[in-house]
């Protein structure tokens, strides 16, 4: 499957194409399989985007000692705090 994404580098829009390979143990058409994969990444990207926009996770520099483990606990509590924001009012 080919994956294409657009990124901004220094104000310029760049297009990046990547080939990804998947293996499955079930019989399904290529189109149906691609829809499942896209659906998974759509959910994943939606969750990560919300975390990054609301809590700035991508900008974090927590990479040493015990901080990653402590941050993992905080992320879990942050995810719980995001849920009420998503529910319709």
Coordinates of N, CA and C in Angstrom, one line a residue:
X1 N 0.8 -1.2 0.0 CA 0.0 0.0 0.0 C 0.9 1.2 0.0
X2 N 0.5 2.2 -0.8 CA 1.3 3.5 -0.8 C 0.6 4.5 0.1
X3 N 1.5 5.1 0.9 CA 1.0 6.1 1.8 C 1.6 7.5 1.4
X4 N 0.7 8.5 1.4 CA 1.2 9.8 1.0 C 0.8 10.8 2.0
X5 N 1.7 11.6 2.4 CA 1.3 12.7 3.4 C 2.0 14.0 3.0
X6 N 1.4 15.0 3.5 CA 1.9 16.4 3.3 C 2.4 17.0 4.6
X7 N 3.6 17.5 4.6 CA 4.1 18.2 5.7 C 4.6 19.6 5.4
X8 N 4.7 20.4 6.4 CA 5.2 21.7 6.2 C 6.6 21.8 6.8
X9 N 7.6 22.2 6.0 CA 8.9 22.4 6.5 C 9.3 23.8 6.1
X10 N 9.5 24.6 7.2 CA 9.9 26.0 7.0 C 8.9 26.8 6.1
X11 N 7.7 26.5 6.3 CA 6.6 27.2 5.6 C 6.3 26.6 4.2
X12 N 7.1 25.7 3.7 CA 6.9 25.0 2.4 C 6.2 23.7 2.6
X13 N 5.2 23.5 1.7 CA 4.5 22.2 1.8 C 5.2 21.1 1.0
X14 N 5.6 20.0 1.7 CA 6.3 18.9 1.0 C 5.4 17.7 1.0
X15 N 5.5 16.9 0.0 CA 4.8 15.7 -0.2 C 5.7 14.5 0.0
X16 N 5.3 13.6 0.8 CA 6.2 12.4 1.1 C 5.4 11.1 0.8
X17 N 6.0 10.2 0.0 CA 5.3 9.0 -0.4 C 6.1 7.8 0.2
X18 N 5.4 6.8 0.7 CA 6.1 5.7 1.4 C 5.3 4.4 1.0
X19 N 6.0 3.3 0.8 CA 5.3 2.1 0.5 C 5.3 1.3 1.8
X20 N 4.2 0.8 2.2 CA 4.0 -0.1 3.4 C 3.5 -1.4 3.0
X21 N 4.0 -2.4 3.7 CA 3.6 -3.8 3.4 C 2.9 -4.4 4.6
X22 N 1.8 -5.1 4.3 CA 1.0 -5.7 5.4 C 0.8 -7.2 5.1
X23 N 0.7 -8.0 6.1 CA 0.5 -9.4 6.0 C -0.8 -9.7 6.8
X24 N -1.7 -10.5 6.3 CA -2.9 -10.9 7.0 C -3.1 -12.4 6.8
X25 N -3.8 -13.0 7.7 CA -4.1 -14.4 7.7 C -5.5 -14.7 7.2
X26 N -6.2 -13.7 6.8 CA -7.6 -13.9 6.3 C -7.7 -13.5 4.9
X27 N -8.7 -14.0 4.2 CA -9.0 -13.7 2.8 C -9.9 -12.5 2.7
X28 N -9.5 -11.5 2.0 CA -10.3 -10.3 1.8 C -9.8 -9.6 0.6
X29 N -10.7 -8.9 0.0 CA -10.2 -8.1 -1.2 C -9.2 -7.0 -0.8
X30 N -8.4 -6.6 -1.7 CA -7.4 -5.6 -1.5 C -8.1 -4.3 -1.0
X31 N -9.2 -4.0 -1.7 CA -9.9 -2.7 -1.4 C -10.4 -2.8 0.1
X32 N -11.0 -3.9 0.5 CA -11.6 -4.0 1.8 C -10.5 -4.0 2.9
X33 N -9.3 -4.7 2.6 CA -8.2 -4.7 3.5 C -7.7 -3.2 3.6
X34 N -7.6 -2.5 2.5 CA -7.1 -1.1 2.6 C -8.0 -0.2 3.4
X35 N -9.3 -0.5 3.3 CA -10.3 0.3 4.1 C -10.1 0.0 5.6
X36 N -9.8 -1.2 6.0 CA -9.6 -1.6 7.4 C -8.3 -0.8 7.9
X37 N -7.3 -0.8 7.1 CA -6.0 -0.2 7.5 C -6.2 1.3 7.6
X38 N -6.9 1.9 6.7 CA -7.1 3.4 6.7 C -8.0 3.7 7.9
X39 N -9.0 2.8 8.2 CA -9.8 3.1 9.4 C -9.1 3.1 10.7
X40 N -8.1 2.1 10.8 CA -7.3 2.1 12.0 C -6.5 3.3 12.1
X41 N -5.8 3.7 11.1 CA -5.0 4.9 11.2 C -5.8 6.2 11.3
X42 N -7.0 6.2 10.8 CA -7.9 7.4 11.0 C -8.2 7.6 12.5
X43 N -8.5 6.5 13.2 CA -8.8 6.5 14.6 C -7.5 6.9 15.4
X44 N -6.4 6.3 15.0 CA -5.1 6.6 15.7 C -4.7 8.1 15.5
X45 N -4.8 8.6 14.3 CA -4.4 9.9 14.1 C -5.4 10.9 14.8
X46 N -6.6 10.6 14.9 CA -7.6 11.4 15.6 C -7.2 11.6 17.0
X47 N -6.9 10.5 17.7 CA -6.5 10.5 19.1 C -5.3 11.3 19.3
X48 N -4.2 11.0 18.5 CA -2.9 11.6 18.7 C -3.1 13.1 18.4
X49 N -3.8 13.5 17.4 CA -4.0 14.9 17.0 C -4.6 15.7 18.2
X50 N -5.6 15.1 18.8 CA -6.3 15.8 19.9 C -5.3 15.9 21.1
X51 N -4.5 14.9 21.4 CA -3.6 15.0 22.5 C -2.5 16.1 22.2
X52 N -2.0 16.1 20.9 CA -1.0 17.1 20.6 C -1.5 18.5 20.7
X53 N -2.7 18.7 20.1 CA -3.2 20.1 20.1 C -3.6 20.6 21.5
X54 N -4.3 19.7 22.3 CA -4.7 20.2 23.6 C -3.6 20.1 24.6
X55 N -2.6 19.2 24.5 CA -1.7 19.0 25.5 C -0.2 19.1 25.1
X56 N 0.0 19.4 23.8 CA 1.4 19.6 23.3 C 2.3 18.5 23.5
X57 N 1.8 17.2 23.2 CA 2.7 16.1 23.4 C 3.9 16.0 22.5
X58 N 3.7 16.4 21.2 CA 4.8 16.4 20.3 C 6.0 17.3 20.7
X59 N 5.7 18.4 21.4 CA 6.7 19.3 21.8 C 7.5 18.9 23.1
X60 N 7.0 17.8 23.7 CA 7.6 17.4 24.9 C 9.0 16.8 24.7
X61 N 9.9 17.1 25.7 CA 11.3 16.6 25.7 C 11.5 15.6 26.8
X62 N 10.5 14.9 27.3 CA 10.7 14.0 28.4 C 11.2 12.7 27.8
X63 N 12.5 12.5 27.9 CA 13.2 11.3 27.3 C 14.2 10.6 28.2
X64 N 14.4 11.0 29.5 CA 15.4 10.4 30.3 C 15.0 10.0 31.7
X65 N 15.7 9.1 32.3 CA 15.5 8.6 33.6 C 14.1 8.0 33.8
X66 N 13.5 8.4 34.9 CA 12.1 7.9 35.2 C 11.0 8.7 34.5
X67 N 11.4 9.8 33.9 CA 10.4 10.6 33.3 C 9.4 10.0 32.3
X68 N 9.9 9.1 31.4 CA 9.0 8.5 30.5 C 7.9 7.7 31.2
X69 N 8.3 6.9 32.2 CA 7.3 6.1 32.9 C 6.3 7.0 33.6
X70 N 6.8 8.1 34.3 CA 5.9 9.0 34.9 C 4.9 9.7 33.9
X71 N 5.5 10.0 32.8 CA 4.7 10.7 31.8 C 3.6 9.7 31.2
X72 N 4.0 8.4 31.1 CA 3.0 7.5 30.6 C 1.7 7.5 31.5
X73 N 1.9 7.6 32.8 CA 0.8 7.6 33.8 C 0.0 8.9 33.5
X74 N 0.7 10.0 33.3 CA 0.0 11.3 33.1 C -0.8 11.2 31.8
X75 N -0.2 10.6 30.7 CA -0.9 10.5 29.5 C -2.2 9.7 29.6
X76 N -2.2 8.6 30.4 CA -3.4 7.9 30.7 C -4.4 8.7 31.3
X77 N -4.0 9.5 32.3 CA -5.0 10.4 32.9 C -5.5 11.5 32.0
X78 N -4.6 12.0 31.1 CA -5.0 13.0 30.2 C -6.0 12.4 29.2
X79 N -5.8 11.2 28.7 CA -6.7 10.6 27.8 C -8.1 10.5 28.4
X80 N -8.1 10.2 29.7 CA -9.4 10.1 30.4 C -10.0 11.5 30.5
X81 N -9.2 12.5 30.6 CA -9.8 13.9 30.7 C -10.3 14.4 29.3
X82 N -9.8 13.8 28.2 CA -10.2 14.2 26.9 C -11.6 13.7 26.6
X83 N -12.0 12.5 27.1 CA -13.2 11.9 26.8 C -14.4 12.8 27.0
X84 N -14.6 13.5 28.1 CA -15.7 14.4 28.2 C -15.8 15.5 27.2
X85 N -14.6 15.9 26.7 CA -14.6 17.0 25.7 C -15.2 16.5 24.3
X86 N -15.1 15.2 24.1 CA -15.5 14.6 22.8 C -17.0 14.4 22.8
X87 N -17.6 14.1 24.0 CA -19.0 13.8 24.1 C -19.9 15.0 23.7
X88 N -20.9 14.8 22.9 CA -21.8 15.9 22.4 C -22.5 16.4 23.6
X89 N -22.7 17.8 23.6 CA -23.4 18.4 24.7 C -24.8 18.8 24.3

